[in-house]
Amino acid sequence: MKPSSKKFISTTLTILAPIWLSAQNPIVQTCYTSDPAPMVHKSTLYLYTGHDEDGADFFWMQEWRVYSTRDMVNWTDHGSPLAIESFAWADDRAWAAQCIERNGKFYWYVCLHSKLSNTMAIGVAVSKSPTGPFKDALGKPLYEGSWDYIDPTVFIDDDGRAFLYWGNPNLYMAELNEDMVSFKGEVQKIEQTVESFGAPNPEKRLKGVKYPDTYTEGPWLCKRGNNYYLLYAAGGIPEHIAYSMGPSPTGPWRYMGEVMPLQETGSFTNHVGVIDYKGNSYLFYHTGKLPGGGGFGRSVAVEQFEYNADDTFPLIYATDKGVDPVGTLNPYKRTEAETMAFSRGVKSEPNATTGIYIADIHDGDYIKVRAVDFGHSSPKKFHVVAASARRGGTIEMRLDSIGGSIIAKVDVPPTGGWEQWKRLKCNTTGNVSGVHDLYFVFKGRKGCKLFNLDWWRFDN
Ligand code: FUB
């Protein structure tokens, strides 16, 4: 290689480095996540997702997962409080779902395969907490009987009326009673037309005719001001995101165009959830961009956007960068290890006593926590709770990059078991103040699991 081209590559890497370092999408790296459904409750944004299995060759999905954030960049993993096994009548396909709060209870509408009817069904689980535990609210499907009964979206209007939409490639709608677990009136099959959704109902589409668009699946119903929006995956496969607008939650709907056009994301499906949080508007979607991922190994991502002046949606494109923080993290309070902005190599595991913890830590893996506010004076001590059956290793706490200055270094000894937790502490070094990204860089013997992490905290 000529010296000039080496210089070009090194200059390019220097220019690109800040972009890589600030990448936030996909927002979960510890497993594959899909079909995002955001919900805001008491100043926390909860994200309900599906879970694509590693190495899958179909949507062999077994459970749903919950994550939460208060700053849009650090996400806490709450594990999987709902799975196929939560529904005695179901046996397959834990597909798209959405959760909503009413009168202090959280209703999680899911779709999955019913062994009663051998079709897809809509189920509903209920909990007193947004993170569970959830239980089947009815002990039977809320509605079942067709393979296209998938992807429920739920919405409660300002006047208290609640609606459920679902379906692929037909679109169905039912009004929910105040109890949220029964329908008021009949289920309606929505008449799709060129004007309302870009094309007529599937059975009325004419061969060879190119329609402006086609409703496919994954509806998301929301409201802003006096406008109601129905977003959905459209265009068949591969899917883009399109939307219709209406003056009420039951329409009449008017097809408005694309929201997220097709891009090379590695996933032939897409699925949206839209929400306002801390003064910003966000669109959640999924891609196949996590390493090893693809059409059946999808990952949730998020983009910030602003509605157009006439209340229509702008075009929104998938990025690797994702969104900026809208808050900071206090390092002087206990933070769970499974709260992170980005990670490489690690996984999360559940434990009945400790809750979720971080596992599968190998030499060279790291966890990044963003926008950590150390305040005016430097911390003096770092505490961490870790466990290791045998090997142990070292945690280097670095500022602002994987190679940044080390402000604390803790050796994790063998503790006698992967869930035998031990509290460790060390003095900090250097002067740290203000807001920084914090990197947990893991070191130890190569090629083996080193230790697990439960939580951490600084003291000053
Ligand atoms: O996740 C399984 C299916 O893929 C969902 O139900 C659809 O919306 C599509 O994302």
GROMACS .gro file of N, CA and C and ligand atoms in nm, residues 34-35 59 61 95-96 111 150-151 217-218 269-271 286 298, ligand 1:
model
   58
   34SER      N    1  -3.757  -0.713   1.856
   34SER     CA    2  -3.835  -0.679   1.737
   34SER      C    3  -3.967  -0.615   1.777
   35ASP      N    4  -4.041  -0.565   1.678
   35ASP     CA    5  -4.178  -0.516   1.696
   35ASP      C    6  -4.192  -0.423   1.817
   59PHE      N    7  -3.987  -1.679   1.235
   59PHE     CA    8  -4.020  -1.600   1.355
   59PHE      C    9  -4.057  -1.698   1.468
   61MET      N   10  -4.061  -1.709   1.775
   61MET     CA   11  -4.046  -1.622   1.892
   61MET      C   12  -4.121  -1.680   2.012
   95TRP      N   13  -4.566  -1.309   1.873
   95TRP     CA   14  -4.541  -1.202   1.777
   95TRP      C   15  -4.576  -1.064   1.835
   96ALA      N   16  -4.601  -0.967   1.746
   96ALA     CA   17  -4.606  -0.827   1.788
   96ALA      C   18  -4.712  -0.799   1.895
  111CYS      N   19  -5.018  -1.114   2.024
  111CYS     CA   20  -5.076  -1.215   1.935
  111CYS      C   21  -4.989  -1.339   1.941
  150ILE      N   22  -5.310  -1.084   1.374
  150ILE     CA   23  -5.179  -1.057   1.437
  150ILE      C   24  -5.162  -0.906   1.456
  151ASP      N   25  -5.062  -0.870   1.536
  151ASP     CA   26  -5.014  -0.732   1.550
  151ASP      C   27  -5.117  -0.636   1.610
  217GLU      N   28  -4.928  -0.491   0.749
  217GLU     CA   29  -4.942  -0.542   0.888
  217GLU      C   30  -4.890  -0.436   0.985
  218GLY      N   31  -4.884  -0.474   1.113
  218GLY     CA   32  -4.819  -0.390   1.215
  218GLY      C   33  -4.878  -0.252   1.232
  269THR      N   34  -3.899  -0.720   0.714
  269THR     CA   35  -4.015  -0.662   0.782
  269THR      C   36  -3.973  -0.532   0.848
  270ASN      N   37  -4.074  -0.451   0.878
  270ASN     CA   38  -4.051  -0.336   0.965
  270ASN      C   39  -4.176  -0.321   1.050
  271HIS      N   40  -4.165  -0.253   1.161
  271HIS     CA   41  -4.277  -0.246   1.254
  271HIS      C   42  -4.255  -0.121   1.340
  286HIS      N   43  -3.763  -0.160   1.354
  286HIS     CA   44  -3.659  -0.261   1.367
  286HIS      C   45  -3.582  -0.283   1.238
  298ARG      N   46  -3.398  -0.966   1.430
  298ARG     CA   47  -3.412  -0.820   1.415
  298ARG      C   48  -3.376  -0.748   1.545
  461FUB     O1   49  -4.246  -1.047   1.465
  461FUB     C1   50  -4.326  -1.134   1.390
  461FUB     C2   51  -4.400  -1.056   1.284
  461FUB     O2   52  -4.308  -0.991   1.197
  461FUB     C3   53  -4.484  -0.943   1.339
  461FUB     O3   54  -4.602  -0.986   1.396
  461FUB     C4   55  -4.497  -0.856   1.219
  461FUB     O4   56  -4.540  -0.726   1.246
  461FUB     C5   57  -4.356  -0.861   1.163
  461FUB     O5   58  -4.274  -0.767   1.225
   0.00000   0.00000   0.00000
